[in-house]
Coordinates of C-alpha atoms and ligand atoms in Angstrom, one line a residue:
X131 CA 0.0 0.0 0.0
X132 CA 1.2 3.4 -0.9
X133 CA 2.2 5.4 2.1
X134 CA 0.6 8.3 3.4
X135 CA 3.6 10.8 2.2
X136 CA 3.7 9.9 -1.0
X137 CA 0.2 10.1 -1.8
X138 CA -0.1 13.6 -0.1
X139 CA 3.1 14.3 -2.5
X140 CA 1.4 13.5 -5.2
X141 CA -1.9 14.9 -4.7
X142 CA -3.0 17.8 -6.4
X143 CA -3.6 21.1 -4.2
X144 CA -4.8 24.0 -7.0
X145 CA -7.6 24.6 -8.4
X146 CA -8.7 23.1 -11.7
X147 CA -10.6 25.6 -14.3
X148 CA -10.4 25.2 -18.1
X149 CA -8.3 22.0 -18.2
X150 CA -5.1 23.8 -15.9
X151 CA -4.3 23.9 -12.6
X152 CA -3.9 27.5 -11.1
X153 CA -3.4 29.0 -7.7
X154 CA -6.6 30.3 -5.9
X155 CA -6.9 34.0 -5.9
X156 CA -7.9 34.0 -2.0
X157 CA -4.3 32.3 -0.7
X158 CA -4.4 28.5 0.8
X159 CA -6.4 27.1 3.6
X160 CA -5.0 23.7 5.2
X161 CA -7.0 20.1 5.1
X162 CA -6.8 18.2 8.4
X163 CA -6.9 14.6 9.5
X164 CA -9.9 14.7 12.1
X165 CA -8.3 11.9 13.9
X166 CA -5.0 14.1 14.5
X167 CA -5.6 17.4 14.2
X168 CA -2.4 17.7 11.9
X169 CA -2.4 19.4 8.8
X170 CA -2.5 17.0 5.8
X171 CA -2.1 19.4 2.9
X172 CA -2.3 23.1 2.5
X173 CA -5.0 23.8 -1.0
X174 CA -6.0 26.8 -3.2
X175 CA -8.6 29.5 -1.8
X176 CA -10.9 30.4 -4.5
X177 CA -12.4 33.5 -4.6
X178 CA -15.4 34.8 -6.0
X179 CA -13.9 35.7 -9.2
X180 CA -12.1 32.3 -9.7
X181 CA -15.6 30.8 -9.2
X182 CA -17.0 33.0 -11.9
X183 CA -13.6 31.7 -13.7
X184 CA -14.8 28.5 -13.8
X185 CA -18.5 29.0 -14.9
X186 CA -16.5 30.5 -18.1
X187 CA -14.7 27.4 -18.6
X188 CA -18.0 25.4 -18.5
X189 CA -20.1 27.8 -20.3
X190 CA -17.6 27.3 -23.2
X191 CA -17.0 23.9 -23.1
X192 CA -20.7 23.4 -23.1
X193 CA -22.2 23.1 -26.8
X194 CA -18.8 20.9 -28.0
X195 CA -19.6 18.1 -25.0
X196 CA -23.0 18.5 -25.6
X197 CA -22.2 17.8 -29.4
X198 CA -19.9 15.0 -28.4
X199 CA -21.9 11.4 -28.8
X200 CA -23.0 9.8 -26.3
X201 CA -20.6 6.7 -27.0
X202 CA -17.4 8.6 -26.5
X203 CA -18.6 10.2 -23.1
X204 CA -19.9 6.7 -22.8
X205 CA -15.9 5.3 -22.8
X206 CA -14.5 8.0 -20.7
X207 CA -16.8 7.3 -17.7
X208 CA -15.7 3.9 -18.1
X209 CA -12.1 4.2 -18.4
X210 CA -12.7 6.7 -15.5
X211 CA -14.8 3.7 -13.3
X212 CA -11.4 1.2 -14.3
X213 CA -8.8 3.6 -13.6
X214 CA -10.4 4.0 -9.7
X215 CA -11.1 0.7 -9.3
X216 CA -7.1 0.0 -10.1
X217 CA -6.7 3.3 -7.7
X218 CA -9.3 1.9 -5.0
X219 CA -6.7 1.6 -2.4
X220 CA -5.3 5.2 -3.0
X221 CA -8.6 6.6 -2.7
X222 CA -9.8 5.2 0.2
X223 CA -6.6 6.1 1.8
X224 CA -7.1 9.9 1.0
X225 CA -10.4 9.5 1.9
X226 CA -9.7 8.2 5.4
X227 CA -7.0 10.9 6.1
X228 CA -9.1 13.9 5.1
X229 CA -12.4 12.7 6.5
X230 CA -11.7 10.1 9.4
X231 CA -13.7 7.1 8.1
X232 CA -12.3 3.5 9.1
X233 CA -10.3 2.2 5.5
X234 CA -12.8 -0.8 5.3
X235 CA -16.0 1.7 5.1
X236 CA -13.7 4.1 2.5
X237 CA -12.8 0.8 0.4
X238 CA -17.1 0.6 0.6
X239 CA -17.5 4.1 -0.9
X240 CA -14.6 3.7 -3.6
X241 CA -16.6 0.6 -4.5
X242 CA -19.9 2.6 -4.2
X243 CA -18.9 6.0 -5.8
X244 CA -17.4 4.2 -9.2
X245 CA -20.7 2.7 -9.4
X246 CA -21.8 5.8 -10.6
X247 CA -19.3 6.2 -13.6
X248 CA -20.1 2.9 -14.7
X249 CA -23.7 2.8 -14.1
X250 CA -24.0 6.4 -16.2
X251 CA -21.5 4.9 -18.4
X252 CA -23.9 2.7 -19.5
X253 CA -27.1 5.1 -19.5
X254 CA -25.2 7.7 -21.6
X255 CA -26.0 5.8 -25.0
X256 CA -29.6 5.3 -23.5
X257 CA -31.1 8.4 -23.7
X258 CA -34.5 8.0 -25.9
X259 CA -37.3 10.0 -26.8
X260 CA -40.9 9.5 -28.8
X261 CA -41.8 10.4 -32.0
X262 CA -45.6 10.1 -32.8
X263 CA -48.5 11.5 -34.7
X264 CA -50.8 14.4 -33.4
X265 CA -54.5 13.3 -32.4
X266 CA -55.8 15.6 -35.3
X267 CA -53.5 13.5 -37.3
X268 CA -52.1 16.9 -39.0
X269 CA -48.7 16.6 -37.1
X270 CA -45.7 14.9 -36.3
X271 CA -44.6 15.1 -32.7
X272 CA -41.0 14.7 -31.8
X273 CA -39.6 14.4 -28.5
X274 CA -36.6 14.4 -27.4
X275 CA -34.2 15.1 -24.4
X276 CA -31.7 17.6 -24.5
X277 CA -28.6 18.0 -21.8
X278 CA -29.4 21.3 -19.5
X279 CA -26.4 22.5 -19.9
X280 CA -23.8 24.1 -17.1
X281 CA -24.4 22.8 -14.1
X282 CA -23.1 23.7 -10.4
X283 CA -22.5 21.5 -7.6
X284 CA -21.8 21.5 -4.0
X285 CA -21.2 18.5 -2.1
X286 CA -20.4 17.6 1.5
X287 CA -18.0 16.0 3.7
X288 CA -19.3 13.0 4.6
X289 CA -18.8 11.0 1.5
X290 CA -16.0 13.1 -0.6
X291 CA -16.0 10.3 -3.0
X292 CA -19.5 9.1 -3.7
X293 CA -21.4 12.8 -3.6
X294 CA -19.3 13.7 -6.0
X295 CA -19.2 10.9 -8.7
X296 CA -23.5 10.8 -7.9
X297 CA -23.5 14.0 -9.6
X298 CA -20.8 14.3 -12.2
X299 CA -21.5 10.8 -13.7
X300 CA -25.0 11.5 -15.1
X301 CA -24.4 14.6 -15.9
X302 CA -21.5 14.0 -18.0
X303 CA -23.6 11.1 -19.7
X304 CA -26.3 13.5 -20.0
X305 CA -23.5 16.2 -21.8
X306 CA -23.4 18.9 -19.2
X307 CA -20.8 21.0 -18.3
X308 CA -19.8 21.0 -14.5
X309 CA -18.3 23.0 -11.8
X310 CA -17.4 21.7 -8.8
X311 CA -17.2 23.2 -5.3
X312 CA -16.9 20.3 -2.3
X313 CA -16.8 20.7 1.0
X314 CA -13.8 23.1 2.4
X315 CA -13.2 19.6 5.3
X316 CA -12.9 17.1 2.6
X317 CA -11.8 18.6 -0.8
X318 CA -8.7 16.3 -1.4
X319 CA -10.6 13.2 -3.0
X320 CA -12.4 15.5 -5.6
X321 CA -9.2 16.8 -6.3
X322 CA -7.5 13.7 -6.9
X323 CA -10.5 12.3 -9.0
X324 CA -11.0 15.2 -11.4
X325 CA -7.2 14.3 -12.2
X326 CA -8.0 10.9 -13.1
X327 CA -11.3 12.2 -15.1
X328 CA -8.4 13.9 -17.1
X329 CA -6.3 10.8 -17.4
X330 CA -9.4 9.0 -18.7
X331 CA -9.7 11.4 -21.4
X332 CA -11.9 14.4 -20.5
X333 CA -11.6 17.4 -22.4
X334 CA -10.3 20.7 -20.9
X335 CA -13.8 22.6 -18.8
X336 CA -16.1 19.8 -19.1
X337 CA -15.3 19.8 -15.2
X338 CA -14.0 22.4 -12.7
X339 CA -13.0 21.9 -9.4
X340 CA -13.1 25.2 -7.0
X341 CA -11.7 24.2 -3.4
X342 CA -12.6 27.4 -1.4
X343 CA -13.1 28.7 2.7
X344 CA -16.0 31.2 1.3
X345 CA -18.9 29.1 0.4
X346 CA -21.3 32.0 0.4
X347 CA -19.4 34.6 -1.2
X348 CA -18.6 32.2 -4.0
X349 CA -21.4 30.3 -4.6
X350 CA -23.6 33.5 -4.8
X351 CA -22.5 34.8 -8.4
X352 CA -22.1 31.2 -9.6
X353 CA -26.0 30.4 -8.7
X354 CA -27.4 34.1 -9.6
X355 CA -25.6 33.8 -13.5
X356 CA -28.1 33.5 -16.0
X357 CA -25.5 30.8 -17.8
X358 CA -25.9 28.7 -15.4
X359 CA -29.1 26.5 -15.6
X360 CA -28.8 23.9 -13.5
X361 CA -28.0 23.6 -9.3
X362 CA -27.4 20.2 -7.7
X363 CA -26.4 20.5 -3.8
X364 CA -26.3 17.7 -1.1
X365 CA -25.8 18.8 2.5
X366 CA -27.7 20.1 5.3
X367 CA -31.4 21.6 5.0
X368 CA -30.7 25.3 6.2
X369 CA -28.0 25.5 3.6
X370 CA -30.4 23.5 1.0
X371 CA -33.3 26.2 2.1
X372 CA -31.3 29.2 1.1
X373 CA -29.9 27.7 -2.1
X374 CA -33.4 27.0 -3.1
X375 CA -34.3 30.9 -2.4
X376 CA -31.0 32.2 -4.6
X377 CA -31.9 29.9 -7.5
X378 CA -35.6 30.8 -7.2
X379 CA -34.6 34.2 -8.6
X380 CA -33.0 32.9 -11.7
X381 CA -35.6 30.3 -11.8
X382 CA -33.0 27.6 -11.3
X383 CA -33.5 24.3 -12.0
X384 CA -32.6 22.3 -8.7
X385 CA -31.6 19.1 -7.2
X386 CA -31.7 19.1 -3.4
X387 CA -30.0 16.0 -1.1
X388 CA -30.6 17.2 2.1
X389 CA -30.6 16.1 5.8
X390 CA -32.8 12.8 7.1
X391 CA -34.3 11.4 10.5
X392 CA -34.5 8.2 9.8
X393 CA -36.8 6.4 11.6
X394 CA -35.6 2.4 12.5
X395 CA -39.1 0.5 13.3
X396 CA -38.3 -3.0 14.8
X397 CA -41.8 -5.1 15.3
X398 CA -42.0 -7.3 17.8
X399 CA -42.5 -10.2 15.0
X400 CA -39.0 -8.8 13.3
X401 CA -36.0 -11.4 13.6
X402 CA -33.8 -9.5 16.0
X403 CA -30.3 -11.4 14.2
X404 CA -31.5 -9.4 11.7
X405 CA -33.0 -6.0 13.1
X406 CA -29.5 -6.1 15.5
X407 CA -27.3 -6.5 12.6
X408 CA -29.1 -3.9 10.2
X409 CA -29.1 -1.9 13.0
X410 CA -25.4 -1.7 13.5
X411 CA -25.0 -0.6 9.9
X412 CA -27.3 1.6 9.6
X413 CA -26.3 3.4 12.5
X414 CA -22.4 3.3 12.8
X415 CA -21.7 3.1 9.2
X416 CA -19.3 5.9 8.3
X417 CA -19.5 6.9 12.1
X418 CA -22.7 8.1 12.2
X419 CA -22.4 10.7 9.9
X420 CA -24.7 9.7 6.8
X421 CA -27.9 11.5 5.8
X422 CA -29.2 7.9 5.4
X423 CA -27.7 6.8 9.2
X424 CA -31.0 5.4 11.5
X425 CA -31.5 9.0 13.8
X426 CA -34.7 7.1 15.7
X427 CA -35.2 3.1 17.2
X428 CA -39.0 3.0 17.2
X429 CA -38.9 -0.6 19.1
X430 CA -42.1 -2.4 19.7
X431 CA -42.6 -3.0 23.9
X432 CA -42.6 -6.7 24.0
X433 CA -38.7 -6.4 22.3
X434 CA -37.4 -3.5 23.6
X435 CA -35.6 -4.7 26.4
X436 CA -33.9 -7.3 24.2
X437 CA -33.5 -5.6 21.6
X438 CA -31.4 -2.6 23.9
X439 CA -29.5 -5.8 25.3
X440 CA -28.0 -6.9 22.2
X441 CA -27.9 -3.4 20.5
X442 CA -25.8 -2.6 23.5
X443 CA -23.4 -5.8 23.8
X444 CA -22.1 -5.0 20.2
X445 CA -21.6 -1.5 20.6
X446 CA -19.8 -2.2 24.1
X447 CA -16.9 -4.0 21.8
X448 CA -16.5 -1.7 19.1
X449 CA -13.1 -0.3 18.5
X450 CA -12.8 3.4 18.2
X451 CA -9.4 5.0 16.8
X452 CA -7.6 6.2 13.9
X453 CA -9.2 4.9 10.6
X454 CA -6.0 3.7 9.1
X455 CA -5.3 1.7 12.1
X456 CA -6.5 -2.2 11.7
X457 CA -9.9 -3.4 12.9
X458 CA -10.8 0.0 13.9
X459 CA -14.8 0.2 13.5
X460 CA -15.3 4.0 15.1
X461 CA -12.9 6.9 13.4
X462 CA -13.4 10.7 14.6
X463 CA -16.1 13.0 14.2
X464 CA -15.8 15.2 12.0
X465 CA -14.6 17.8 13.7
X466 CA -14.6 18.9 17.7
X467 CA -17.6 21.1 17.2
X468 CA -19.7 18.0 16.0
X469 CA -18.7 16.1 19.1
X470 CA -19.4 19.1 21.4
X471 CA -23.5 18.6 19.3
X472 CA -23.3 14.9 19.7
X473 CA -22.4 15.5 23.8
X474 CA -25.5 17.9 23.9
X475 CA -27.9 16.3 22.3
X476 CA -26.9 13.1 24.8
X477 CA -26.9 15.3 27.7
X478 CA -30.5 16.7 26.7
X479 CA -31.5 13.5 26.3
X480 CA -30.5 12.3 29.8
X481 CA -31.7 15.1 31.5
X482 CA -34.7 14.1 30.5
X483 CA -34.8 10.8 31.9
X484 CA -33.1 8.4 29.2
X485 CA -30.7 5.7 30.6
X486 CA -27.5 6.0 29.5
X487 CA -26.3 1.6 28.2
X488 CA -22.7 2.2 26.5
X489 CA -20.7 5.1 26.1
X490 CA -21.7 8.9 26.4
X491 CA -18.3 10.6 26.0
X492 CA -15.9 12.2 24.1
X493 CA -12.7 10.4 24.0
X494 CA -9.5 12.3 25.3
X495 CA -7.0 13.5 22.7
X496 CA -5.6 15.3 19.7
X497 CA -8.7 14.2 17.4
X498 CA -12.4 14.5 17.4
X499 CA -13.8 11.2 18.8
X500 CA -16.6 10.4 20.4
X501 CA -17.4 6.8 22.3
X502 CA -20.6 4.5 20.6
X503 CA -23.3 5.1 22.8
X504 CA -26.2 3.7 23.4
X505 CA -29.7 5.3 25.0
X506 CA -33.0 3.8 25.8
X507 CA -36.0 5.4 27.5
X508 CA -35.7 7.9 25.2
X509 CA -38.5 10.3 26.1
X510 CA -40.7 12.2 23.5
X511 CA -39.8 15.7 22.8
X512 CA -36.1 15.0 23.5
X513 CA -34.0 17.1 21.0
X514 CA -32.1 13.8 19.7
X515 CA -35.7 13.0 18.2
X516 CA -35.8 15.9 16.5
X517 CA -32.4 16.9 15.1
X518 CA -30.3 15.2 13.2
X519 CA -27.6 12.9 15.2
X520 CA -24.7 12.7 12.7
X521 CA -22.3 10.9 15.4
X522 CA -22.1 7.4 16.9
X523 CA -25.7 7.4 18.9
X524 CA -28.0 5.0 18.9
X525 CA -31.6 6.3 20.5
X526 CA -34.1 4.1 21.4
X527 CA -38.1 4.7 21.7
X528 CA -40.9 2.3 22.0
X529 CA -44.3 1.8 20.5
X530 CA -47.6 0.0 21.0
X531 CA -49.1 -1.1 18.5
X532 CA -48.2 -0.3 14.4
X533 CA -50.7 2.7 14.5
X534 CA -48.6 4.5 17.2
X535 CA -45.3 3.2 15.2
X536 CA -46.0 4.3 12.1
X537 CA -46.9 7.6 14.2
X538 CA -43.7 8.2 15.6
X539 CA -42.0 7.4 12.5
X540 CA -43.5 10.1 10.4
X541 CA -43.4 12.6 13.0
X542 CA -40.4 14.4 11.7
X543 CA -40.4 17.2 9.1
X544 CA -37.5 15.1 7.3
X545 CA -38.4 12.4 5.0
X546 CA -35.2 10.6 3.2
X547 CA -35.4 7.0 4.2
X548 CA -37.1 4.2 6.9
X549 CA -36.0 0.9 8.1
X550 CA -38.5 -1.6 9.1
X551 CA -38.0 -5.1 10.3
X552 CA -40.9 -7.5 10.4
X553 CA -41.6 -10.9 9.4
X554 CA -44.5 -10.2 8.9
X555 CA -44.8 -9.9 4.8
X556 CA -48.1 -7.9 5.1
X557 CA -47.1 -5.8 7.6
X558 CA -43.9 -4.8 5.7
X559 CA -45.8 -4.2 2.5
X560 CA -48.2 -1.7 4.1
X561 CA -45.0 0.1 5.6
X562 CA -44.2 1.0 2.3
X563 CA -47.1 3.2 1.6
X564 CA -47.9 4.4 5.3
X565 CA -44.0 5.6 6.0
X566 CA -43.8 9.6 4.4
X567 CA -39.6 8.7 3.0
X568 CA -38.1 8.8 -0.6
X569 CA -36.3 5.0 0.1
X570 CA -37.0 1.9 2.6
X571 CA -35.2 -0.6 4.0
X572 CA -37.5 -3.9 5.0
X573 CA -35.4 -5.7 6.8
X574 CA -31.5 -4.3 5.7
X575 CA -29.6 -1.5 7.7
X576 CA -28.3 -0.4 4.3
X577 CA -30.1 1.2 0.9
X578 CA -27.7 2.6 -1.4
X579 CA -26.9 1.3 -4.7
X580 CA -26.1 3.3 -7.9
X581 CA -29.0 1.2 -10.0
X582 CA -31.2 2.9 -7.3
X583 CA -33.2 6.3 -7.1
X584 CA -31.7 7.8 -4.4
X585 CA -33.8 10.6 -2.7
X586 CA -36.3 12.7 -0.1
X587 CA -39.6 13.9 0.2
X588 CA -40.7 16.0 2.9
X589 CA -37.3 18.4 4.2
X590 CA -34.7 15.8 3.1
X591 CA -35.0 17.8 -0.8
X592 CA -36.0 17.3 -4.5
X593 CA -34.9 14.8 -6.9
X594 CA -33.1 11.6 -6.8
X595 CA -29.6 10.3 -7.9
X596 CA -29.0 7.2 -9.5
X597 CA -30.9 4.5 -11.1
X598 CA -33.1 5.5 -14.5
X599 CA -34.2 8.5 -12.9
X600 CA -30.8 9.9 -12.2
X601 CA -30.1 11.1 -15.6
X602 CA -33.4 13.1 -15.6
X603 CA -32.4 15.5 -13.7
X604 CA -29.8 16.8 -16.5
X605 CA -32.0 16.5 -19.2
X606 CA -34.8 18.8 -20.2
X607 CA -37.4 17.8 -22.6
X608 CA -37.9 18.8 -26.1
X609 CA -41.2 18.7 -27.8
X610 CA -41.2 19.9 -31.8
X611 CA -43.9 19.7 -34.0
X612 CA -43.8 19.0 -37.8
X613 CA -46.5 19.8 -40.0
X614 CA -47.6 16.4 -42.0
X615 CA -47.8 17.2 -45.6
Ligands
LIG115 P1 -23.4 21.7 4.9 O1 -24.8 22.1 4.5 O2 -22.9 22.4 6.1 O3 -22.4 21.8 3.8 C1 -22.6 21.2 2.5 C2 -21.8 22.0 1.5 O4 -22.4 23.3 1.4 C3 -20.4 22.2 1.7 O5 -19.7 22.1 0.5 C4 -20.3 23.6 2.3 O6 -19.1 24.3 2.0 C5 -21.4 24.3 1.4 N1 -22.0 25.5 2.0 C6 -22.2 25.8 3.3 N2 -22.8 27.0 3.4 C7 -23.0 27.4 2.1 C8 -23.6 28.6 1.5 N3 -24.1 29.6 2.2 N4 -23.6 28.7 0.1 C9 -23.1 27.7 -0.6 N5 -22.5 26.6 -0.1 C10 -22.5 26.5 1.2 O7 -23.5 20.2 5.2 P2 -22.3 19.2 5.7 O8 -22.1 19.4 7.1 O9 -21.2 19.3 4.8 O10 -23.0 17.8 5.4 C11 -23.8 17.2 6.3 C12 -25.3 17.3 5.8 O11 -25.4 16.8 4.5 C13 -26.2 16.5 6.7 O12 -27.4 17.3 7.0 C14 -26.6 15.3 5.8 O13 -27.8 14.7 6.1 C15 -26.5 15.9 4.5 N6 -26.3 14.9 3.4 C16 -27.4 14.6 2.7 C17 -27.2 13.6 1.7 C18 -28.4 13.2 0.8 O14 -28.1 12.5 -0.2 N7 -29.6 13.5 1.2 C19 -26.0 12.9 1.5 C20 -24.9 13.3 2.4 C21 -25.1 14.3 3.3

């Protein structure tokens, strides 16, 4: 395996507009290992300006990619999907140093995130549209789907990989034009992967990366440019809610990814093997810090107890450390001010009478960690009901019957995904339509998959990723009409 020196040598730390690497008009800002503290790599500070810089170089590589057919962008998403999967164990090193994720779970996301290129790879030569006769039989009607054109996209932290690659896959298949901004925490691995997008053969300002500390100030002008005609963000709600109110002015087409709550119902006919293990994925899966991780155990009475006991036996024995280290199951938090939320939201919680099972601390030290904990009694209106966990907590709340379950589920203004466990084939089935979330689980901890439309209703945002639907949202329809003679 590489070491961590040489890939930092050889990683790149500019900006990327037009097909060149330049220096950020706004200095350098360092990237730090959450686990350490230390500074990994010191990157390029876009400003405003560069940002518009880079909406240039997509505006005027638009109409040529657009022009280019399908089967060439076809080939480059998949030479880019081999050329990572050769890289995999590069990549999920990077991604471990910059975000804090145990290797195993950033091998997972490698795995995951090329899914996309290969996936769009293959829906790139797909794209169809209708042709048919008007009613009056006076007409012919064509239909056909047209890329957007220059699109903008921000992306979080906590999957540097994957976000990105869920976004730039279709719309490269779809012949947009893209520019980049990811998170100011984790901007290393979209760094390192627009370079190998080159190496696979893309043409100069197809894609533009700006790394940059001013989010706002950038992102502003990009999103208010009439150019511009398409925004696609995945992060928190607040952030999502004033995105949607910039590129409402423009009239903006948007994709929003936003925050969940997921609820986790376990009936008390599910197969706890099963509702334990699921449980332990959804949950601690990149350390709790997934829009998909399980925020709420909604646990049927008759189980409860045993379902707390096992819940908390595996949790007791997980090992918590520096991602790169072996066997470690539990990297840092992000950073120290997410495990200063984590400790209040536990501390609310206890206050108001929920027994503490595992855990409940931060763990001394250079880097952001946080123990697994585990809480039952939960009681309603705690705010670890309400808010979104994002750290290594595992809440539990009981039900009656399925009417109070399914009540307690939906009772969230978020609406990304559920997990239900039941044997009970019936019962599962109506879960499906009486749970208000874009995606279910029924009896797996785990949901994503690039062949899948991945998305909210409700709070968690607009429009999904992956599967058929993914391309759609960097397509617009075109309807013409030619007189029959
Ligand atoms: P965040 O909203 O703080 O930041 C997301 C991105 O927005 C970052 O690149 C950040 O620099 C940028 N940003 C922040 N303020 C901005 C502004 N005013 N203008 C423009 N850009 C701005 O979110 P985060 O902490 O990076 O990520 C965690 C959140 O993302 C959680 O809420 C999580 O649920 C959500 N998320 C959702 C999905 C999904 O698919 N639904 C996937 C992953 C994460």
């Amino acid at each position: 395996m590489i070491s961590e020196s040489t890939l930092l040598e050889k990683t790149p730390r500019q900006l990327f507009i037009g097909g060149e690497w330049v220096d950020g008009s706004a200095g350098t800002f360092p990237v730090k290992d959450p686990a350490t503290g230390d500074t990994l790599l010191e990157i390029a500070d876009a400003s405003p300006e560069d940002g518009i810089r880079a909406l240039d170089a997509a505006v005027a590589a638009q109409e040529e990619w657009a022009a280019t057919p399908p089967r060439t962008r076809s080939n480059i998403l998949r030479r880019a999907f081999d050329l990572l999967t050769e890289r995999a164990e590069e990549f999920a090193l990077l991604m471990t140093l910059e975000m804090g994720k145990p290797l195993a779970e950033s091998r997972g996301e490698v795995t995951y995130g090329g899914e996309f290129l290969r996936w769009f790879s293959e829906e790139a030569v797909r794209v169809a549209g209708r042709y048919g006769s008007n009613p009056e039989g006076t007409g012919h009607m064509l239909i056909s789907q047209r890329p957007v054109g220059p699109c903008f996209f921000i992306t979080p932290w906590n999957f540097p990989l994957a976000m990105a690659t869920r976004k730039i896959a279709p719309a490269l298949a779809a012949g947009c034009t893209v520019v980049v901004k990811p998170a100011e925490l984790t901007p290393l691995t979209t760094l390192a992967f627009v370079q190998l997008l080159v190496e696979a053969g893309l043409p100069a300002g197809v894609v533009n990366v700006v790394t940059t500390t001013h989010s706002g100030a950038l992102s502003a002008p990009i999103i208010s440019d009439p150019r511009l005609r398409k925004l696609s963000f995945t992060g928190s709600t607040p952030v999502g809610k004033k995105l949607i109110a910039q590129a409402a002015e423009g009239v903006l087409r948007v994709s929003m990814e936003l925050g969940g709550n997921a609820p986790f119902v376990v009936f008390d006919d599910a197969d706890l093997d099963k509702a334990v293990d699921g449980a332990m994925l959804a949950k601690f899966r990149n350390i709790g810090q997934a829009c998909t991780a399980a925020n709420r155990f909604i646990v049927q009475e008759p189980v409860a107890a045993e379902f707390a006991r096992r819940v908390t036996a595996r949790v007791a024995e997980m090992r918590v450390g520096r991602g790169t280290e072996d066997g470690v199951q539990i990297g840092p938090l992000i950073d120290r001010k997410a495990v200063e939320g984590t400790q209040a939201l536990v501390a609310d919680a206890v206050a108001r009478g929920a027994r503490l099972l595992t855990g409940g601390e931060s763990v001394e030290g250079a880097g952001s960690f946080y123990a697994p904990t585990v809480l039952s009694d939960v009681a309603a209106g705690s705010d670890i009901l309400r808010e979104e966990i994002f750290g290594p907590v595992l809440a539990i709340t009981t039900f009656a019957d399925e009417d109070e379950g399914v009540r307690l589920a939906n009772d969230t203004e978020f609406g990304l995904v559920s997990y239900v466990f039941t044997e009970d084939l019936a019962r599962g089935l109506r879960m499906i339509d009486r749970l208000d979330t874009g995606m279910m689980g029924l009896n797996v901890g785990v949901v994503s998959n690039a062949a899948a439309p991945f998305g909210g209703v409700k709070q968690s945002g607009m429009g999904r990723e992956g599967g058929l639907e993914g391309i759609h949202e960097y397509l617009s329809t075109k309807y013409t009409l030619v007189p029959a003679t």
